[in-house]
Each structure stands twice: as structure tokens, then as C-alpha cells.
Amino acid sequence: MMLLPLYVHPLADPGAWDALCRGGDRPTAIVNVHNGPGAGRDEVYTVATARLHRSGVRMLGYVDLDYGNRANGEVWCDIVGWSQYPVGGIFFDQVPADAAGLRYVTQVVRAVRGSVVLNPGTRCLPGYAALADVVCTFEGPWESYVDAPPAYGLPDGRDWPNAAHLVYGVPAEQLGTATALLLSRAPHGLVTDLRAPLPYEGLPSSLRARAAVR
């Protein structure tokens, strides 16, 4: 599964949203209205997400856990807030990875109806993998990913069966190589040529190109 953080406003880059509707690939788009669902319904996002839904694009709503520092009530309000949009689950960002945070994450995921994706962005305790459909165990630039040791704790060198890797800053001419490397390590994730500090404000050039020829 391709996870696609789509953190660009539909009016700021309508071409990115249009391309997802036209493209043959169907990534799971992570929608982020205002560091979450925002305080109230955003009509622009209402229209844009409804269009993606009609086009068959699966979506997850973004919720920030601030590495376990947000109050449960705040997190639950965000989860409920996403019920205003046609999302099929929640993408929890800035997830803790240690034993101290495991109980906290166990509590907040219980409020989710639908799919759960956790993003600690690094290797975490196995207990986290049991709480989610997908766990992002790597998030970082291509330079770090290509030099990372291939062993993730399993005998064949691959990551957990529900792991995902998010790799940004890939040179456009190496997107194919990066995709092959990711798939040799984990079953889910993203490679994009967009760079930090805003690697998710738009689509990878490969997705735009495939949508343009349809």
C-alpha cells in the first residue's frame, strides 16, 4: 500500500488533488485540514475529500499525538472531528516508540472506527505493531534511508509485515531505485522527490506524470 501524506490545501495546489482523482494508482491519502480536522467543518475540504471518495481514493485523517504529550480528550476530539469527512480511519503522527507511551497509544486507538496507522517514524516496540494496521518505522530523507542497515529484526532482513517507510528527498532519476529498495524492506510506504522541510505539500513527480497521461 502506498501511503501519501497530502498536506497541501486544495486551493493551494488543485492539480495535486485532481491528479489523484485521475490517476490509475490508488494510494491511501492522509488528509490534514489544520494539524488535524480543525475546529469546524472546512467546506473546501468537504468538497475536495468528497471528490476523492467518489473517485475511489481511500483517505485517513491526520491526528498529532505529540509523542504522548497531548491529553486523551484532545486526541479524541480530533478523532470525532474527522467524522465530518469521508475518511476510513486515522493516521496518528508523532507517536511515541517506547514502553512508557504504549499504554497511552493503546487508549487512544480504541476510539477509532476504521483503520489505524501509527507513525513513530522509527523502530518501536513490537507492542505498537499489534495496535495498528500499519506502523511507520522509518521516516526520513533518502540519504539516511539508502545508507540504513537492511536488517530490521526479521530473519530475511525485512521489516514487520505491517511496516511502512516514508522516504523523501529522492532525486527524480532515482525514484524507481528507491521504490524497489523500499519494497525489499517493507510492504507499505512512500518515496517522493519532494524535500524537507515540506516533503508532503504536493505529489511526487511520478504520480503527477502518471496522472497526466491518462
Backbone as numpy.savetxt, mean C-alpha at the origin, in Angstrom:
# Nx Ny Nz CAx CAy CAz Cx Cy Cz
0.05 -9.79 -5.98 -0.79 -8.60 -5.98 0.08 -7.36 -5.98
-0.27 -6.41 -6.86 0.43 -5.13 -6.87 -0.28 -4.18 -5.93
0.44 -3.69 -4.93 -0.06 -2.66 -4.03 0.35 -1.31 -4.58
-0.59 -0.38 -4.71 -0.28 0.91 -5.31 -0.74 2.04 -4.39
0.14 2.56 -3.53 -0.22 3.76 -2.78 -0.47 4.91 -3.76
-1.70 5.42 -3.76 -2.10 6.48 -4.69 -2.40 7.74 -3.87
-1.32 8.42 -3.50 -1.43 9.54 -2.58 -1.43 10.88 -3.31
-2.08 10.92 -4.44 -2.18 12.15 -5.20 -3.66 12.49 -5.35
-3.99 13.77 -5.16 -5.39 14.20 -5.25 -5.90 14.03 -6.68
-7.14 13.59 -6.85 -7.67 13.40 -8.21 -7.64 14.66 -9.07
-7.71 15.83 -8.46 -7.64 17.07 -9.25 -6.20 17.47 -9.55
-5.25 17.03 -8.73 -3.85 17.36 -8.94 -3.25 16.54 -10.07
-3.71 15.30 -10.22 -3.19 14.43 -11.28 -4.33 13.53 -11.78
-5.29 14.12 -12.49 -6.41 13.30 -12.99 -5.96 12.19 -13.93
-4.83 12.40 -14.60 -4.33 11.38 -15.51 -3.99 10.08 -14.82
-3.49 10.18 -13.58 -3.16 8.97 -12.84 -4.41 8.17 -12.52
-5.45 8.84 -12.07 -6.70 8.17 -11.75 -7.36 7.61 -13.01
-7.32 8.38 -14.10 -7.89 7.90 -15.36 -7.16 6.67 -15.87
-5.84 6.66 -15.71 -5.04 5.53 -16.21 -5.42 4.24 -15.50
-5.71 4.32 -14.21 -6.11 3.11 -13.49 -7.44 2.57 -14.00
-8.33 3.47 -14.40 -9.62 3.03 -14.94 -9.45 2.36 -16.30
-8.47 2.79 -17.08 -8.29 2.27 -18.43 -7.36 1.08 -18.48
-6.45 0.97 -17.53 -5.38 -0.02 -17.63 -5.88 -1.45 -17.49
-5.17 -2.37 -18.13 -5.49 -3.78 -18.01 -5.07 -4.36 -16.67
-3.96 -3.85 -16.13 -3.54 -4.29 -14.81 -4.51 -3.77 -13.76
-4.75 -4.57 -12.74 -5.66 -4.16 -11.69 -4.95 -4.18 -10.35
-4.15 -3.16 -10.07 -3.50 -3.10 -8.77 -4.50 -2.81 -7.68
-4.14 -3.09 -6.46 -4.93 -2.67 -5.31 -4.45 -1.29 -4.92
-5.31 -0.30 -5.12 -4.94 1.09 -4.87 -5.20 1.46 -3.41
-4.23 2.12 -2.80 -4.36 2.61 -1.43 -4.72 4.08 -1.50
-5.90 4.42 -1.01 -6.44 5.76 -1.14 -6.20 6.53 0.16
-5.79 7.77 0.02 -5.47 8.59 1.19 -6.02 9.99 0.98
-7.16 10.29 1.60 -7.81 11.58 1.40 -7.04 12.69 2.12
-6.87 12.53 3.42 -6.15 13.54 4.22 -5.48 12.83 5.39
-4.37 12.16 5.09 -3.69 11.33 6.07 -4.69 10.38 6.74
-5.56 9.82 5.94 -6.68 9.00 6.37 -7.91 9.41 5.60
-9.12 9.14 6.12 -10.34 9.51 5.40 -10.71 10.97 5.52
-10.05 11.71 6.41 -10.40 13.10 6.64 -11.57 13.24 7.61
-11.91 14.48 7.93 -12.94 14.74 8.93 -14.35 14.51 8.39
-14.54 14.60 7.09 -15.85 14.42 6.48 -15.71 13.95 5.06
-16.82 13.67 4.43 -16.79 13.16 3.06 -16.24 14.23 2.11
-15.29 13.83 1.30 -14.72 14.68 0.26 -15.40 14.30 -1.05
-16.15 15.24 -1.63 -16.94 14.90 -2.82 -16.08 14.55 -4.02
-14.89 15.17 -4.11 -14.00 14.83 -5.22 -13.57 13.37 -5.10
-13.20 12.95 -3.90 -12.82 11.56 -3.70 -14.02 10.63 -3.82
-15.20 11.09 -3.46 -16.39 10.27 -3.63 -16.58 9.89 -5.09
-16.45 10.87 -5.97 -16.61 10.62 -7.41 -15.46 9.77 -7.94
-14.23 10.10 -7.54 -13.06 9.40 -8.08 -13.02 7.94 -7.64
-13.31 7.68 -6.38 -13.28 6.29 -5.90 -14.44 5.48 -6.47
-15.59 6.12 -6.66 -16.73 5.42 -7.27 -16.38 5.00 -8.70
-15.66 5.85 -9.40 -15.28 5.51 -10.77 -14.29 4.34 -10.79
-13.32 4.37 -9.87 -12.39 3.23 -9.79 -13.14 1.95 -9.46
-14.08 2.05 -8.54 -14.85 0.87 -8.14 -15.62 0.29 -9.33
-16.25 1.15 -10.12 -16.99 0.69 -11.30 -16.06 0.05 -12.32
-14.80 0.51 -12.34 -13.81 -0.04 -13.30 -13.16 -1.32 -12.80
-13.54 -1.76 -11.60 -13.00 -3.01 -11.08 -11.70 -2.88 -10.32
-11.34 -1.66 -9.93 -10.10 -1.45 -9.18 -10.41 -1.62 -7.69
-9.70 -2.52 -7.05 -9.87 -2.73 -5.62 -9.12 -1.65 -4.86
-9.72 -1.17 -3.76 -9.11 -0.07 -3.00 -9.05 -0.41 -1.51
-8.05 0.15 -0.85 -7.90 0.10 0.59 -7.80 1.53 1.11
-8.34 1.77 2.30 -8.26 3.08 2.91 -7.04 3.19 3.81
-6.37 4.34 3.75 -5.15 4.58 4.51 -5.46 4.98 5.94
-4.80 4.32 6.90 -4.90 4.69 8.31 -3.50 4.67 8.91
-3.11 5.77 9.53 -1.78 5.90 10.14 -1.83 5.44 11.59
-0.93 4.54 11.99 -0.85 4.10 13.38 0.24 4.82 14.17
1.08 5.60 13.49 2.15 6.35 14.17 2.96 5.43 15.09
3.26 4.23 14.59 4.07 3.24 15.31 3.51 2.92 16.70
2.17 2.92 16.80 1.52 2.56 18.05 1.23 3.72 18.97
1.50 4.94 18.52 1.32 6.11 19.39 -0.05 6.76 19.28
-0.86 6.38 18.28 -2.21 6.95 18.18 -3.17 6.20 19.09
-4.08 6.93 19.70 -5.09 6.32 20.56 -6.01 5.41 19.74
-6.43 4.31 20.36 -7.32 3.37 19.68 -8.56 4.07 19.14
-9.11 4.99 19.92 -10.32 5.68 19.49 -10.12 6.47 18.21
-8.97 7.12 18.07 -8.67 7.88 16.85 -8.57 6.94 15.66
-7.91 5.82 15.87 -7.75 4.85 14.78 -9.10 4.30 14.37
-9.94 3.96 15.33 -11.26 3.41 15.01 -12.12 4.44 14.29
-11.99 5.71 14.63 -12.73 6.75 13.90 -12.31 6.80 12.44
-11.02 6.64 12.18 -10.55 6.60 10.81 -11.11 5.39 10.06
-11.11 4.24 10.73 -11.63 3.03 10.09 -13.10 3.22 9.72
-13.88 3.77 10.66 -15.30 4.03 10.39 -15.45 5.07 9.28
-14.58 6.07 9.27 -14.64 7.10 8.25 -14.50 6.57 6.84
-13.76 5.49 6.68 -13.58 4.92 5.35 -14.84 4.23 4.83
-15.84 4.03 5.69 -17.09 3.42 5.23 -17.85 4.34 4.27
-17.43 5.61 4.18 -18.05 6.56 3.24 -17.59 6.31 1.80
-16.57 5.52 1.62 -15.99 5.27 0.30 -16.00 3.77 0.01
-15.96 3.39 -1.27 -16.06 1.97 -1.64 -14.72 1.22 -1.51
-14.15 1.26 -0.32 -12.89 0.53 -0.10 -13.20 -0.86 0.42
-12.29 -1.78 0.16 -12.49 -3.17 0.57 -11.69 -3.58 1.77
-11.12 -2.60 2.47 -10.31 -2.91 3.64 -9.45 -1.72 4.01
-8.47 -1.98 4.87 -7.65 -0.91 5.42 -6.17 -1.22 5.24
-5.42 -0.18 4.86 -3.96 -0.22 4.81 -3.45 0.56 6.01
-2.89 -0.14 6.98 -2.33 0.50 8.17 -0.87 0.83 7.91
-0.54 2.12 8.01 0.83 2.58 7.78 1.50 2.88 9.11
2.83 2.93 9.07 3.66 3.20 10.25 3.25 2.27 11.41
3.27 1.00 11.09 2.90 -0.04 12.05 4.13 -0.41 12.89
3.98 -0.58 14.19 5.12 -1.05 14.98 5.51 -2.46 14.56
6.73 -2.84 14.88 7.22 -4.16 14.47 7.68 -5.02 15.64
7.60 -4.47 16.86 8.16 -5.17 18.01 7.07 -5.83 18.85
7.51 -6.51 19.89 6.57 -7.23 20.76 5.64 -6.27 21.49
6.14 -5.09 21.85 5.33 -4.13 22.59 4.13 -3.65 21.78
4.27 -3.59 20.47 3.19 -3.08 19.63 2.20 -4.13 19.18
2.51 -5.39 19.42 1.68 -6.46 18.87 0.26 -6.44 19.45
0.13 -6.22 20.74 -1.20 -6.19 21.36 -2.02 -5.02 20.82
-1.38 -3.88 20.67 -2.05 -2.69 20.13 -2.60 -2.96 18.73
-1.77 -3.53 17.85 -2.20 -3.79 16.49 -3.30 -4.86 16.47
-3.18 -5.85 17.34 -4.22 -6.88 17.44 -5.57 -6.25 17.74
-5.59 -5.26 18.60 -6.84 -4.60 18.97 -7.43 -3.78 17.83
-6.59 -3.01 17.12 -7.15 -2.11 16.10 -7.62 -2.87 14.86
-6.96 -3.99 14.51 -7.39 -4.69 13.30 -8.75 -5.37 13.50
-9.16 -5.57 14.73 -10.46 -6.20 14.98 -11.62 -5.35 14.48
-11.38 -4.05 14.34 -12.44 -3.15 13.90 -12.62 -3.15 12.39
-11.78 -3.86 11.66 -11.81 -3.81 10.20 -12.74 -4.89 9.64
-13.61 -4.46 8.76 -14.40 -5.39 7.97 -13.83 -5.39 6.56
-13.17 -6.45 6.21 -12.52 -6.52 4.91 -11.06 -6.87 5.07
-10.29 -6.56 4.05 -8.88 -6.93 4.02 -8.06 -6.02 4.93
-6.98 -6.57 5.46 -6.05 -5.83 6.30 -4.65 -5.95 5.72
-4.01 -4.81 5.48 -2.61 -4.76 5.08 -1.87 -3.94 6.12
-0.79 -4.49 6.65 0.04 -3.80 7.63 1.34 -3.37 6.97
1.78 -2.16 7.29 3.04 -1.67 6.72 3.98 -1.18 7.82
4.72 -2.11 8.45 5.82 -1.67 9.30 7.01 -1.19 8.47
7.07 -1.64 7.20 8.15 -1.23 6.32 9.46 -1.91 6.60
9.44 -2.88 7.50 10.65 -3.61 7.88 10.23 -4.98 8.39
11.20 -5.84 8.58 10.92 -7.16 9.12 10.32 -7.03 10.52
9.25 -7.76 10.79 8.58 -7.66 12.08 8.39 -9.06 12.66
7.89 -9.13 13.87 7.66 -10.41 14.52 6.62 -11.22 13.75
6.76 -12.55 13.75 5.80 -13.37 13.00 4.36 -13.17 13.42
4.12 -12.75 14.66 2.75 -12.52 15.11 2.00 -11.51 14.28
2.71 -10.54 13.69 2.06 -9.55 12.85 1.52 -10.18 11.56
2.26 -11.12 11.02 1.83 -11.77 9.78 0.50 -12.48 9.96
0.27 -12.99 11.16 -0.97 -13.71 11.43 -2.17 -12.77 11.54
-1.95 -11.47 11.67 -3.04 -10.51 11.85 -3.55 -9.94 10.54
-2.86 -10.18 9.44 -3.16 -9.44 8.21 -3.17 -10.35 6.99
-3.83 -9.85 5.96 -3.77 -10.53 4.66 -2.41 -10.34 4.01
-1.84 -9.14 4.19 -0.54 -8.81 3.62 0.22 -7.96 4.64
1.54 -8.20 4.75 2.40 -7.41 5.62 3.58 -6.89 4.79
3.76 -5.58 4.77 4.87 -4.97 4.03 6.13 -5.02 4.91
7.05 -5.88 4.57 8.26 -6.07 5.38 9.46 -5.32 4.82
9.26 -4.63 3.71 10.31 -3.74 3.20 9.63 -2.55 2.56
10.13 -1.34 2.86 9.76 -0.13 2.15 10.98 0.76 2.11
11.43 1.07 0.90 12.62 1.88 0.80 13.07 2.05 -0.64
14.20 2.74 -0.83 14.69 3.01 -2.18 15.34 1.79 -2.82
15.42 1.84 -4.14 15.99 0.76 -4.92 17.42 0.46 -4.50
18.19 1.48 -4.19 19.59 1.26 -3.81 19.69 0.36 -2.59
18.78 0.51 -1.65 18.80 -0.34 -0.46 18.27 -1.73 -0.78
17.29 -1.80 -1.65 16.65 -3.10 -1.94 17.57 -4.01 -2.74
18.21 -3.45 -3.74 19.02 -4.30 -4.61 20.23 -4.85 -3.86
20.69 -4.13 -2.84 21.84 -4.57 -2.06 21.45 -5.34 -0.80
20.14 -5.46 -0.55 19.69 -6.16 0.66 19.98 -7.65 0.54
20.34 -8.30 1.62 20.55 -9.76 1.57 19.25 -10.47 1.20
19.30 -11.48 0.34 18.09 -12.13 -0.15 17.40 -13.02 0.87
18.05 -13.38 1.97 17.44 -14.29 2.93 16.48 -13.55 3.85
15.24 -14.03 3.93 14.23 -13.42 4.78 13.75 -14.39 5.85
14.53 -15.41 6.13 14.18 -16.31 7.22 13.54 -17.61 6.78
13.23 -17.75 5.50 12.66 -19.00 5.01 13.73 -19.78 4.25
13.58 -21.10 4.18 14.65 -21.93 3.59 15.02 -21.56 2.16
14.04 -21.13 1.35 14.34 -20.81 -0.05 14.76 -19.36 -0.25
14.93 -18.62 0.83 15.36 -17.23 0.72 14.23 -16.25 0.48
13.00 -16.75 0.31 11.87 -15.85 0.08 11.31 -15.35 1.41
10.52 -14.31 1.30 9.86 -13.74 2.47 8.61 -14.56 2.78
7.86 -14.14 3.81 6.63 -14.83 4.18 5.67 -14.93 3.00
4.78 -15.91 3.00 3.82 -16.05 1.89 2.87 -14.87 1.73
2.68 -14.07 2.77 1.81 -12.89 2.65 2.60 -11.58 2.76
3.88 -11.63 2.43 4.73 -10.43 2.52 4.61 -9.57 1.26
4.87 -8.29 1.44 4.95 -7.35 0.32 6.17 -6.46 0.51
6.75 -6.02 -0.61 7.87 -5.09 -0.60 7.50 -3.88 -1.44
7.74 -2.69 -0.92 7.48 -1.44 -1.63 8.82 -0.78 -1.95
9.13 -0.73 -3.23 10.45 -0.27 -3.68 10.27 0.95 -4.58
10.89 2.06 -4.22 10.74 3.28 -5.02 12.11 3.77 -5.49
12.07 4.77 -6.38 13.31 5.33 -6.91 14.04 4.39 -7.85
13.31 3.51 -8.54 13.94 2.58 -9.49 14.16 3.32 -10.81
15.36 3.32 -11.37 15.55 3.92 -12.69 14.60 3.28 -13.69
14.03 4.08 -14.57 13.00 3.58 -15.49 13.49 2.39 -16.30
14.76 2.41 -16.69 15.28 1.32 -17.51 15.49 0.04 -16.71
15.36 0.10 -15.39 15.54 -1.08 -14.55 14.25 -1.57 -13.90
13.11 -1.02 -14.33 11.84 -1.44 -13.73 11.58 -2.93 -13.92
11.90 -3.45 -15.08 11.70 -4.88 -15.32 12.58 -5.73 -14.42
13.84 -5.34 -14.28 14.77 -6.06 -13.40 14.30 -6.00 -11.96
13.84 -4.82 -11.54 13.38 -4.65 -10.16 12.14 -5.48 -9.89
11.23 -5.54 -10.86 10.02 -6.35 -10.69 10.36 -7.82 -10.55
11.28 -8.29 -11.37 11.68 -9.69 -11.29 12.34 -10.00 -9.95
13.16 -9.07 -9.45 13.80 -9.28 -8.15 12.77 -9.32 -7.04
11.81 -8.40 -7.09 10.77 -8.39 -6.06 10.01 -9.72 -6.07
9.60 -10.18 -7.24 8.82 -11.41 -7.32 9.62 -12.64 -6.91
10.94 -12.55 -6.95 11.76 -13.66 -6.47 11.85 -13.67 -4.95
11.44 -12.55 -4.32 11.55 -12.44 -2.86 10.20 -12.45 -2.16
9.18 -11.88 -2.78 7.88 -11.74 -2.12 6.77 -11.79 -3.16
5.56 -12.24 -2.78 4.47 -12.36 -3.74 3.71 -11.07 -4.02
3.91 -10.04 -3.20 3.15 -8.80 -3.34 4.10 -7.61 -3.29
3.60 -6.46 -3.77 4.40 -5.25 -3.61 4.29 -4.29 -4.77
5.29 -3.42 -4.87 5.31 -2.37 -5.88 6.74 -2.00 -6.19
7.03 -1.77 -7.47 8.26 -1.08 -7.87 7.82 0.16 -8.65
8.41 1.29 -8.33 8.07 2.54 -9.00 9.32 3.36 -9.25
9.29 4.10 -10.34 10.41 4.98 -10.64 10.26 6.34 -9.97
9.13 6.61 -9.34 8.98 7.85 -8.57 9.90 7.81 -7.36
10.38 8.97 -6.96 11.43 9.02 -5.94 10.96 9.73 -4.67
11.70 9.48 -3.59 11.49 10.20 -2.34 11.79 11.69 -2.58
11.12 12.59 -1.88 10.32 12.34 -0.67 8.86 12.02 -0.93
8.42 12.01 -2.20 7.01 11.75 -2.51 6.90 10.66 -3.57
7.26 9.44 -3.22 7.30 8.38 -4.23 5.94 7.83 -4.63
4.87 8.28 -3.96 3.55 7.72 -4.25 2.57 8.78 -4.76
3.07 9.93 -5.15 2.20 10.97 -5.70 2.12 10.81 -7.22
1.47 9.75 -7.64 1.32 9.46 -9.06 1.53 7.99 -9.34
1.59 7.66 -10.62 1.75 6.28 -11.05 3.17 6.02 -11.53
3.65 4.79 -11.36 4.91 4.42 -12.04 4.76 4.61 -13.54
5.83 4.95 -14.21 5.76 5.18 -15.65 5.29 3.94 -16.39
5.58 2.76 -15.88 5.17 1.53 -16.55 3.65 1.39 -16.59
2.97 1.79 -15.51 1.50 1.72 -15.50 0.90 2.77 -16.41
1.47 3.96 -16.43 0.96 4.99 -17.32 1.11 4.56 -18.78
2.26 3.95 -19.10 2.52 3.57 -20.49 1.55 2.48 -20.95
1.30 1.49 -20.07 0.38 0.42 -20.47 -1.04 0.93 -20.63
-1.44 1.87 -19.79 -2.78 2.43 -19.92 -2.91 3.27 -21.18
-1.82 3.93 -21.58 -1.88 4.84 -22.72 -2.10 4.11 -24.04
-1.68 2.85 -24.13 -1.81 2.13 -25.40 -3.14 1.42 -25.53
-4.00 1.51 -24.52 -5.29 0.83 -24.58 -6.36 1.75 -25.14
